[in-house]
mmCIF file of C-alpha atoms in Angstrom:
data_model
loop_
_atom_site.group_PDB
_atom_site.id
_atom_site.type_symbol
_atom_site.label_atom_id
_atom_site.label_comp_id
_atom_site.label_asym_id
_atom_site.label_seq_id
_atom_site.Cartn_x
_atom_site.Cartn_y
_atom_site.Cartn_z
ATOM 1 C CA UNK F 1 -1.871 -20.893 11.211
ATOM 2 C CA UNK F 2 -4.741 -22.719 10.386
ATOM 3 C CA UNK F 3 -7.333 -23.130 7.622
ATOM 4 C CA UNK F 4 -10.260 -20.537 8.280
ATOM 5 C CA UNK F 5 -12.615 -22.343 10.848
ATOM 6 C CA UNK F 6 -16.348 -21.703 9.871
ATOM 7 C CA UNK F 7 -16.635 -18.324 12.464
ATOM 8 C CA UNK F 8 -14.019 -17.243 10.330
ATOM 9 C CA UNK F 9 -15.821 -17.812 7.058
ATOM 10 C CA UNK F 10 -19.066 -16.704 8.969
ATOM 11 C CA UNK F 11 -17.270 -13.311 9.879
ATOM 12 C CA UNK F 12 -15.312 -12.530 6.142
ATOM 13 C CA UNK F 13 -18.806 -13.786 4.461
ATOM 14 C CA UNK F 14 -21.176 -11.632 6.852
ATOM 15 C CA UNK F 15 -18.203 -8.598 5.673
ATOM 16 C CA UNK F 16 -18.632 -9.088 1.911
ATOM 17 C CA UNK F 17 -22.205 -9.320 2.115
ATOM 18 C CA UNK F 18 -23.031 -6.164 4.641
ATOM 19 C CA UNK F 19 -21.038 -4.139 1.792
ATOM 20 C CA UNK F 20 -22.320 -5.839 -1.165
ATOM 21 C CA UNK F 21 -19.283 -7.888 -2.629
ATOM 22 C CA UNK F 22 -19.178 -10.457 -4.806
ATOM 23 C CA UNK F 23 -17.481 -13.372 -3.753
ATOM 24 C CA UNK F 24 -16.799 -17.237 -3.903
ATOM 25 C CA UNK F 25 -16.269 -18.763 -0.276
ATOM 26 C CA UNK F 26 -14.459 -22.038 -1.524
ATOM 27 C CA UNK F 27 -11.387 -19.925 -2.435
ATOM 28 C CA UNK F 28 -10.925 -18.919 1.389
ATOM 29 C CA UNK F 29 -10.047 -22.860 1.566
ATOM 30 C CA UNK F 30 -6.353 -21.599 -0.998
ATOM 31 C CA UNK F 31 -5.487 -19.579 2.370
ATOM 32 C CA UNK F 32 -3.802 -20.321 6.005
ATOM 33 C CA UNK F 33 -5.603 -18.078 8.298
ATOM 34 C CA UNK F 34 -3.583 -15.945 10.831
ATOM 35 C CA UNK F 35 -5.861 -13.465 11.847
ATOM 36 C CA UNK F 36 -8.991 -11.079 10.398
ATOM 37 C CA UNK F 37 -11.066 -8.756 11.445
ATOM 38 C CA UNK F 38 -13.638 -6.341 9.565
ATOM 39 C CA UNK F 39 -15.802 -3.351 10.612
ATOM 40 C CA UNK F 40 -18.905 -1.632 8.754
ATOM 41 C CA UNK F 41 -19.972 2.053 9.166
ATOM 42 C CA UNK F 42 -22.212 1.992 6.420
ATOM 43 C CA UNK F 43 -23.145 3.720 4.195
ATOM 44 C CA UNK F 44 -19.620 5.584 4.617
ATOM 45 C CA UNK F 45 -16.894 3.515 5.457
ATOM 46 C CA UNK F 46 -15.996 -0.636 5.568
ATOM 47 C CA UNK F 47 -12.846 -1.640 6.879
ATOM 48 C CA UNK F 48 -11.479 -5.415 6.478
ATOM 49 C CA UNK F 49 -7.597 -6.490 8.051
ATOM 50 C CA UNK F 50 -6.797 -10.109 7.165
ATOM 51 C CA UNK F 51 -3.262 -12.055 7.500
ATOM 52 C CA UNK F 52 -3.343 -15.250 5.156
ATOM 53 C CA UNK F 53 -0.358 -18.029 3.934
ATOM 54 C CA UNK F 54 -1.379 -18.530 0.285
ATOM 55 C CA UNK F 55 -1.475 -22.048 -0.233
ATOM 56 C CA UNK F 56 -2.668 -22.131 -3.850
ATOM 57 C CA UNK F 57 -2.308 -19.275 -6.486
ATOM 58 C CA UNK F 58 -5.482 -17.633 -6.527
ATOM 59 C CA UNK F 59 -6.908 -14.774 -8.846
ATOM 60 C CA UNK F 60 -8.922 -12.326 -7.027
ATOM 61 C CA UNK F 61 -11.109 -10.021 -9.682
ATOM 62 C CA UNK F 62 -13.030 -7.185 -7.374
ATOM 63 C CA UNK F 63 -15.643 -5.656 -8.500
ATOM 64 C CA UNK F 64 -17.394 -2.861 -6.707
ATOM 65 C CA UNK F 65 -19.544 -3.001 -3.182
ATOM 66 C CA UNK F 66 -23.120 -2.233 -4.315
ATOM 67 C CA UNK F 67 -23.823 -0.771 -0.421
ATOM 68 C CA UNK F 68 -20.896 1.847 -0.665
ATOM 69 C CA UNK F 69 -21.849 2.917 -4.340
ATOM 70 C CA UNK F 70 -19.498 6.267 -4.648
ATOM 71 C CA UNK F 71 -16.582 4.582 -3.092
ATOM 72 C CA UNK F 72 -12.770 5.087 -3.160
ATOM 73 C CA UNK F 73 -10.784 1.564 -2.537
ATOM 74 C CA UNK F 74 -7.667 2.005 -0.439
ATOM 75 C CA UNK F 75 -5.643 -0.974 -0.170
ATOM 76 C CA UNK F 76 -2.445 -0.957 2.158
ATOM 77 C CA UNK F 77 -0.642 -3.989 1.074
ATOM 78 C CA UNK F 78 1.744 -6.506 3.035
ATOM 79 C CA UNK F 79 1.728 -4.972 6.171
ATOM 80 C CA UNK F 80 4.098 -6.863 7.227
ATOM 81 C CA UNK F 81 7.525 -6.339 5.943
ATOM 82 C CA UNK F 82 9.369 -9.511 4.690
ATOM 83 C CA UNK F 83 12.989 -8.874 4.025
ATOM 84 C CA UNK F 84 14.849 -10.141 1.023
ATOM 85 C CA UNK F 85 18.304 -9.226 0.880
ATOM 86 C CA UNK F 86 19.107 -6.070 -1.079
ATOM 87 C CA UNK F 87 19.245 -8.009 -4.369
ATOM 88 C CA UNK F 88 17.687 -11.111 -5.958
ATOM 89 C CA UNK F 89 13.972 -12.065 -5.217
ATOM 90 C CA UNK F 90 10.715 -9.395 -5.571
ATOM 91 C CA UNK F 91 10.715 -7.225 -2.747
ATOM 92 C CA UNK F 92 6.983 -7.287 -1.092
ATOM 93 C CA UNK F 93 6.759 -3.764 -0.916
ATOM 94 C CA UNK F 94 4.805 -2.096 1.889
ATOM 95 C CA UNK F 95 2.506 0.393 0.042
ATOM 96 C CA UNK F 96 -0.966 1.476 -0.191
ATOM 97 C CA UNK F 97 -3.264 1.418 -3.827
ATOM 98 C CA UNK F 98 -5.619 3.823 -3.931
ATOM 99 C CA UNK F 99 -8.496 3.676 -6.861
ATOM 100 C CA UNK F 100 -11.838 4.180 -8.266
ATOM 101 C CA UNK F 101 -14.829 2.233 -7.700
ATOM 102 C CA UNK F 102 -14.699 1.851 -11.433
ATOM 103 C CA UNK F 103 -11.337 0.787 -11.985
ATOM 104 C CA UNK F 104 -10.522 -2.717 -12.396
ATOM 105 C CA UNK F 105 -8.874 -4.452 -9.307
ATOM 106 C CA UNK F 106 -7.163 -8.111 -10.353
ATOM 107 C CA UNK F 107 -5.578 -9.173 -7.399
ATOM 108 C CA UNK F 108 -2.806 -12.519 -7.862
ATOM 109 C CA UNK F 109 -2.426 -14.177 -4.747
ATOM 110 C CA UNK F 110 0.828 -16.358 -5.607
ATOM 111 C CA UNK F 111 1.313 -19.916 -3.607
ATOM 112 C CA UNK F 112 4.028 -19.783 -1.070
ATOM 113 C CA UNK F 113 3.538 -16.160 0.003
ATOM 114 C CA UNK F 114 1.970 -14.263 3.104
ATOM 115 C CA UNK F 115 -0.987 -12.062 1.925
ATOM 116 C CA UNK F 116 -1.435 -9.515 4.528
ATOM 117 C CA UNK F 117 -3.959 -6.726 3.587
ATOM 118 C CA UNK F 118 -6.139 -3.743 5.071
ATOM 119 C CA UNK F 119 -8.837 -2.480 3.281
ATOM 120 C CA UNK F 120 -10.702 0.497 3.531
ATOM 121 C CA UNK F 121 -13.520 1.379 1.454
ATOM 122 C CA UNK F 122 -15.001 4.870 1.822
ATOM 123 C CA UNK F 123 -17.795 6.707 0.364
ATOM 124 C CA UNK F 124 -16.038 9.829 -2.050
ATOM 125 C CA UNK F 125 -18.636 12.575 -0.413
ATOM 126 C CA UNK F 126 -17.722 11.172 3.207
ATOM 127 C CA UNK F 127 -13.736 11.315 2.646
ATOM 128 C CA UNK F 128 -14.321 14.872 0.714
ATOM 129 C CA UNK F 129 -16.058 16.263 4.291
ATOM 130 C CA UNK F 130 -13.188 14.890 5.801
ATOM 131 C CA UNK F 131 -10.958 16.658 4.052
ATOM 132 C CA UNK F 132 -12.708 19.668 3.797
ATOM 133 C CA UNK F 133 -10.922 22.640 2.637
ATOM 134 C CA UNK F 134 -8.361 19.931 1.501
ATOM 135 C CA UNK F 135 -10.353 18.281 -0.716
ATOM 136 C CA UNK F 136 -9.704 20.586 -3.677
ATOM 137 C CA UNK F 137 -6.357 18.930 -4.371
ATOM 138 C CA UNK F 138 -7.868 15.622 -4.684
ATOM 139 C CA UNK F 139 -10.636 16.810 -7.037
ATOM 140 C CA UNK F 140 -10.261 14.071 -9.204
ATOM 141 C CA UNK F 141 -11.764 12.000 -6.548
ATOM 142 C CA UNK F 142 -15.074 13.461 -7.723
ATOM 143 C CA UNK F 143 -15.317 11.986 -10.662
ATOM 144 C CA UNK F 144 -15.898 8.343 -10.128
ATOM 145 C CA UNK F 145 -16.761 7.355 -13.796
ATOM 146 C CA UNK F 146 -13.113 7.405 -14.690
ATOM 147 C CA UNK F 147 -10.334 4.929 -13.552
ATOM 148 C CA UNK F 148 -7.745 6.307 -11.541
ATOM 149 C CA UNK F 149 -4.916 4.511 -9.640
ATOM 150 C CA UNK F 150 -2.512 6.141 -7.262
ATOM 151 C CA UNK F 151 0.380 4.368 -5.504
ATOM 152 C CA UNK F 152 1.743 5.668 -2.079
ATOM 153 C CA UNK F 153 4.832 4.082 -0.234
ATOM 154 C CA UNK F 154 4.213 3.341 3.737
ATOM 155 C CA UNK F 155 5.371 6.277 6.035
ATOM 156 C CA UNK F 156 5.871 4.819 9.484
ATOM 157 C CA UNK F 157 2.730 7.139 10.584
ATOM 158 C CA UNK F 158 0.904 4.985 8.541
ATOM 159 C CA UNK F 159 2.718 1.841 9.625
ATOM 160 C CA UNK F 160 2.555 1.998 13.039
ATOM 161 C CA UNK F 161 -1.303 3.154 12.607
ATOM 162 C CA UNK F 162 -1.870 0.119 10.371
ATOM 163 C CA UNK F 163 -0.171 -2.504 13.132
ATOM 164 C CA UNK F 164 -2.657 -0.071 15.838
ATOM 165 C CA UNK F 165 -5.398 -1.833 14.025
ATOM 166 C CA UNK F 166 -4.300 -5.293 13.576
ATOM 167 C CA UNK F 167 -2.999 -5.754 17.267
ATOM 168 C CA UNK F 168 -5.505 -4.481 19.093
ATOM 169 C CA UNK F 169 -6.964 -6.291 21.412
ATOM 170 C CA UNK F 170 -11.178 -6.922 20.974
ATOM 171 C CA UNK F 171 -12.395 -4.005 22.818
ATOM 172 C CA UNK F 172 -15.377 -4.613 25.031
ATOM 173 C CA UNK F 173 -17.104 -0.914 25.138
ATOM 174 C CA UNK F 174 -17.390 1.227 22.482
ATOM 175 C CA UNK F 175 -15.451 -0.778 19.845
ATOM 176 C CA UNK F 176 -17.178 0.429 16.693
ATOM 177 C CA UNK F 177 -16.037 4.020 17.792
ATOM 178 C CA UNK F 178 -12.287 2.764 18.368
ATOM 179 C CA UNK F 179 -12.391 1.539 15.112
ATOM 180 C CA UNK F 180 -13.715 4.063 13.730
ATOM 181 C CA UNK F 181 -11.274 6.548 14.755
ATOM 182 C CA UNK F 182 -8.507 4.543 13.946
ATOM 183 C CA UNK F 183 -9.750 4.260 10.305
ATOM 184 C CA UNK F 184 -9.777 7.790 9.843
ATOM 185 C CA UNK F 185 -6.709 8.550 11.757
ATOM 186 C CA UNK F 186 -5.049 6.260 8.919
ATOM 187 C CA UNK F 187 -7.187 8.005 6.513
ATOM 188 C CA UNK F 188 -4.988 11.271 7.707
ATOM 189 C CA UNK F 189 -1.481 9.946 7.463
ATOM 190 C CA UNK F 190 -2.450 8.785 3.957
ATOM 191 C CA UNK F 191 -3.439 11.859 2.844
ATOM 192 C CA UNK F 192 -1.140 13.708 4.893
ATOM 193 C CA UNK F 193 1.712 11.827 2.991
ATOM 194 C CA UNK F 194 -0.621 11.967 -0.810
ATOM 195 C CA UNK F 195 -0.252 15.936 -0.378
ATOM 196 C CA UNK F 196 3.474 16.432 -0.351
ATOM 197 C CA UNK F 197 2.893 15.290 -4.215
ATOM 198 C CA UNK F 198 3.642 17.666 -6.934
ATOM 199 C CA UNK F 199 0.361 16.643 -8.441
ATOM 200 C CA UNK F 200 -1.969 14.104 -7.591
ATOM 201 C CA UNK F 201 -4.307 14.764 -10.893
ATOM 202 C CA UNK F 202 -4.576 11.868 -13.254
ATOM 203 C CA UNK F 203 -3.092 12.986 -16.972
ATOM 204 C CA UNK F 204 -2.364 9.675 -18.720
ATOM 205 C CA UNK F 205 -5.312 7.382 -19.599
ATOM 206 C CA UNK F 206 -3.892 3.645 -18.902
ATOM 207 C CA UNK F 207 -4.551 -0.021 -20.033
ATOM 208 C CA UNK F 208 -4.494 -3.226 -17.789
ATOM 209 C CA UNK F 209 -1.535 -3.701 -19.828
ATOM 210 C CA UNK F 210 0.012 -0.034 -19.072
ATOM 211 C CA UNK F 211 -0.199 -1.274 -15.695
ATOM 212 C CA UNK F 212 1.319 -4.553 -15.261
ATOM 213 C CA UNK F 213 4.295 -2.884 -17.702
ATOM 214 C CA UNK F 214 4.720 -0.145 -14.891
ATOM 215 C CA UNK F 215 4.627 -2.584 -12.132
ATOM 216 C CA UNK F 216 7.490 -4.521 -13.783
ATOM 217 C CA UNK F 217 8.811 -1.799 -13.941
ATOM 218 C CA UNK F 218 8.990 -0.341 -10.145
ATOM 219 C CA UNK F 219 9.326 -4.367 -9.388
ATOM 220 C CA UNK F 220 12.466 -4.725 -11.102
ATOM 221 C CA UNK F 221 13.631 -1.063 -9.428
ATOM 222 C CA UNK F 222 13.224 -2.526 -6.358
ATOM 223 C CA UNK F 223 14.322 -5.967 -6.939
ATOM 224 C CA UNK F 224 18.282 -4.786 -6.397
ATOM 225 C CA UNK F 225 18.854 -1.205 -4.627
ATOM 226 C CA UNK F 226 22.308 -1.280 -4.507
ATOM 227 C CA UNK F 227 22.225 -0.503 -8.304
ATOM 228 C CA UNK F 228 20.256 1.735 -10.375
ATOM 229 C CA UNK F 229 18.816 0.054 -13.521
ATOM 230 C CA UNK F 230 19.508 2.305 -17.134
ATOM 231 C CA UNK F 231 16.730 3.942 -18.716
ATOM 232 C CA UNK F 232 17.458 1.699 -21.439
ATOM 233 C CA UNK F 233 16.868 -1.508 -19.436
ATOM 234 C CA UNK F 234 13.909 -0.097 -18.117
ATOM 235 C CA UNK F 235 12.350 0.835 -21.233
ATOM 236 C CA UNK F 236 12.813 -2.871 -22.454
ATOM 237 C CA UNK F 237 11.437 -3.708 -19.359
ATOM 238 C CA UNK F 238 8.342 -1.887 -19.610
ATOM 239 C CA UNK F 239 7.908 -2.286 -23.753
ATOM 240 C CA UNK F 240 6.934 1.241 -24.315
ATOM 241 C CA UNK F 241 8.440 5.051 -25.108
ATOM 242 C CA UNK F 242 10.609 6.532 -22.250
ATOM 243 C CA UNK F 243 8.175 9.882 -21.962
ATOM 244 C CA UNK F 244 5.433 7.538 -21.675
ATOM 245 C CA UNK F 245 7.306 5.141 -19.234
ATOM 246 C CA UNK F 246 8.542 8.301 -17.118
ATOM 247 C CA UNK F 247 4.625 10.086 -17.002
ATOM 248 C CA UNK F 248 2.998 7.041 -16.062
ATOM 249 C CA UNK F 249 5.344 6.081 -13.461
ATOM 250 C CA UNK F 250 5.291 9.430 -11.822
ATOM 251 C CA UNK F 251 1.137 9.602 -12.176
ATOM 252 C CA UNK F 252 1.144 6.129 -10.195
ATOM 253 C CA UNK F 253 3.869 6.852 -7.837
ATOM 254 C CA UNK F 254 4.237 10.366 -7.148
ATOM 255 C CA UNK F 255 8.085 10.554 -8.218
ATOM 256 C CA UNK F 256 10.022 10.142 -10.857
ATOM 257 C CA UNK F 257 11.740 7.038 -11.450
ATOM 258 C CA UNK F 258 15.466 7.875 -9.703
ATOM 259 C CA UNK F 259 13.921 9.710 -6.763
ATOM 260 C CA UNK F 260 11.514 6.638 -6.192
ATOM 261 C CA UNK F 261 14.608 4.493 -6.356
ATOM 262 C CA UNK F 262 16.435 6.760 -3.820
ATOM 263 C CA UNK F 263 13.144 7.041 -1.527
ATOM 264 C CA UNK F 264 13.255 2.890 -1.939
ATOM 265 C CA UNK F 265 16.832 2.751 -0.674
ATOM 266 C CA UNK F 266 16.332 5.238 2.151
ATOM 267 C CA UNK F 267 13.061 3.428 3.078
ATOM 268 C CA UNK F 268 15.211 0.363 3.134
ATOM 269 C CA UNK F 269 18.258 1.619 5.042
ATOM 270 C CA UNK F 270 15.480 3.267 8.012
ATOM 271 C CA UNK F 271 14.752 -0.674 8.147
ATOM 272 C CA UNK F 272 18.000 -1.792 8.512
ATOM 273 C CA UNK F 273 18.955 0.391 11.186
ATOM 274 C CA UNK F 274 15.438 -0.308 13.130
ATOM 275 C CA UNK F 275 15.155 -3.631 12.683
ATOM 276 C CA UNK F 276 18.354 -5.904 11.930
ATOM 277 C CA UNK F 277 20.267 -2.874 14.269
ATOM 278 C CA UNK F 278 22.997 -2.553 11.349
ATOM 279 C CA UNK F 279 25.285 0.103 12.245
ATOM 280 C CA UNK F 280 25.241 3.254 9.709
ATOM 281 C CA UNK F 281 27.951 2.646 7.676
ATOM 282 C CA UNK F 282 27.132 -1.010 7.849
ATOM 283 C CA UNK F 283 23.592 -0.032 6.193
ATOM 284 C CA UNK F 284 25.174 2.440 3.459
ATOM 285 C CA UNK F 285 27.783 -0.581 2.282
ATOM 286 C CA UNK F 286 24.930 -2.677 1.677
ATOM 287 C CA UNK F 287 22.762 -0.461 -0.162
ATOM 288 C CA UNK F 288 26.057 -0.001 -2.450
ATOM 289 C CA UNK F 289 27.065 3.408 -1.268
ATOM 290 C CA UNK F 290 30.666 4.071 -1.465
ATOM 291 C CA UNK F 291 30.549 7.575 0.200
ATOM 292 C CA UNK F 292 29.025 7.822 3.666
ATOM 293 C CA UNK F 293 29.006 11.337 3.345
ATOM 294 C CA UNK F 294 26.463 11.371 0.012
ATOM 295 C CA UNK F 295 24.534 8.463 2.017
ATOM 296 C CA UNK F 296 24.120 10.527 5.129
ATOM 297 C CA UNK F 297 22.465 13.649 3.124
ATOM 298 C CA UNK F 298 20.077 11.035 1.273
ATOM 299 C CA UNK F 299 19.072 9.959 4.062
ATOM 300 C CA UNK F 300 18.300 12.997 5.875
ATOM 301 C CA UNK F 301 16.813 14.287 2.420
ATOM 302 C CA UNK F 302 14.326 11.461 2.649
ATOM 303 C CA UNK F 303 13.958 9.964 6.115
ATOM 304 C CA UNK F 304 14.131 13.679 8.196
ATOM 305 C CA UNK F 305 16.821 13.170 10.115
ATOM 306 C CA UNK F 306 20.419 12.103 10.034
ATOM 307 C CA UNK F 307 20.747 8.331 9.838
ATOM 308 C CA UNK F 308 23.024 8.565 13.467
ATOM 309 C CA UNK F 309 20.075 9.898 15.323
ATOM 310 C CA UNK F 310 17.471 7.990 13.299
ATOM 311 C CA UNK F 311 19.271 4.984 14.846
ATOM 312 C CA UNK F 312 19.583 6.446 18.188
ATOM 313 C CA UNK F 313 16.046 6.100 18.639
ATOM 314 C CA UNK F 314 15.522 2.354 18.896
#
């Protein structure tokens, strides 16, 4: 890793100004560099992947493009999964933040950590012909004068599509097409994953404040799965009314506060048995499952398939 040599600043500052951001180059020198690339298909589609050490907190406010007016910001957040153990620290969550051009974006980039980010911004009239007779359940996408925020988890579609992007090797002939495609692709297994929700419709107007107290909220969820937190803890945790705490968090999230813990756990246990190769019961232990049996039909509930033959496959 290295501090971003001046192609690198040429190619991020050539990105923010094709699509009309606003931004200070001296705070690229707060970041390690491990890799970036960016792609324009103006006026209906940017697309920005960038892999950074964070070596001094930096606040990011965003404000939006002025050359992709009627846009929809999609975020997909570290990319790359850093374990934590099952209890303790803040989980970096995999997950993708989808919002308005009009809603406020404060990004904390916190010393220490890795920041690794896709963007894609897309025009709301382009993504709407893309989703054509689709596009009715997202109808709230139309109307860009109002803030809306929508939180989706990482389904390994969209995973392995994301690392598709970022590993690629610089193609030589048609590369703006590649990309292209594999934006939209994405773009699919997003909203492929978005429709399974019971309702993606905004109903609670929210505060900055609303926010951050929901965040703590699924931060804290995630911060041990091997219990459940209380209601009661969680309302403290949040400072405001259960009904409140439980609508918002489902409007951000697209479940309600025990399945998302569940869906967390499951998400988790796929990892183990992918990655660290723990054996099944091994992964249901640690995720503080006492009955295999009740783990197994969570897991198939969630993941699609028992955890046995999930394993089987790698």
């Amino acid at each position: 890793m290295n501090t971003p040599s001046n192609n690198d600043k040429q190619l991020f500052k050539d990105f923010v100004q094709k699509i009309g951001y606003e931004f200070d180059e001296n705070t690229l020198e707060n970041f390690e560099l491990k890799f970036q690339k960016a792609y324009t298909f103006l006026p209906e589609l940017a697309i920005f992947a960038g892999s950074y050490l964070v070596r001094k907190t930096t606040q990011r406010v965003t404000h939006p493009p002025k050359k992709i007016k009627n846009n929809i910001r999609i975020f997909f957040h570290n990319i790359i999964h850093t374990h934590q153990g099952t209890s303790g620290k803040e989980k970096q969550l995999p997950s993708v933040r989808i919002s308005s051009a009009s809603t406020p974006q404060t990004t904390i980039f916190r010393q220490g950590t890795e920041a690794n980010i896709v963007l894609v911004i897309i025009d709301a009239d382009y993504l709407r012909s893309f989703l054509q007779s689709d596009a009715e359940k997202f109808a709230f996408l139309c109307h860009l004068d109002e803030h809306f925020l929508i939180e989706e988890m990482m389904t390994d579609d969209i995973l392995r599509t994301v690392n598709e992007i970022i590993s690629e090797g610089k193609k030589q002939k048609l590369k703006d097409y590649f990309y292209k495609l594999k934006t939209l692709k994405l773009l699919y297994y997003l909203f492929e994953s978005l429709s399974q929700r019971d309702s993606t419709k905004p109903v609670l107007k929210w505060s900055e404040r609303d926010i951050t107290a929901i965040y703590n909220v699924r931060n804290a969820i995630a911060a041990d799965l091997s219990q459940a937190h209380t209601i009661s803890e969680l309302k403290r945790i949040a400072g405001m009314n259960e009904l409140k705490m439980r609508q918002l968090f489902k409007q951000i999230f697209g479940k309600g506060i025990y399945e998302y813990y569940q869906h967390l756990r499951m998400t988790e246990a796929a990892r183990m048995l992918r990655e660290d190769k723990l054996s099944v019961s091994e992964a249901g232990y640690a995720l503080g499952f006492e009955n295999l049996s009740h783990f197994t039909r969570l897991f198939e509930q969630h993941i699609g398939m028992k955890p046995k033959k999930y394993s089987s496959q790698f």
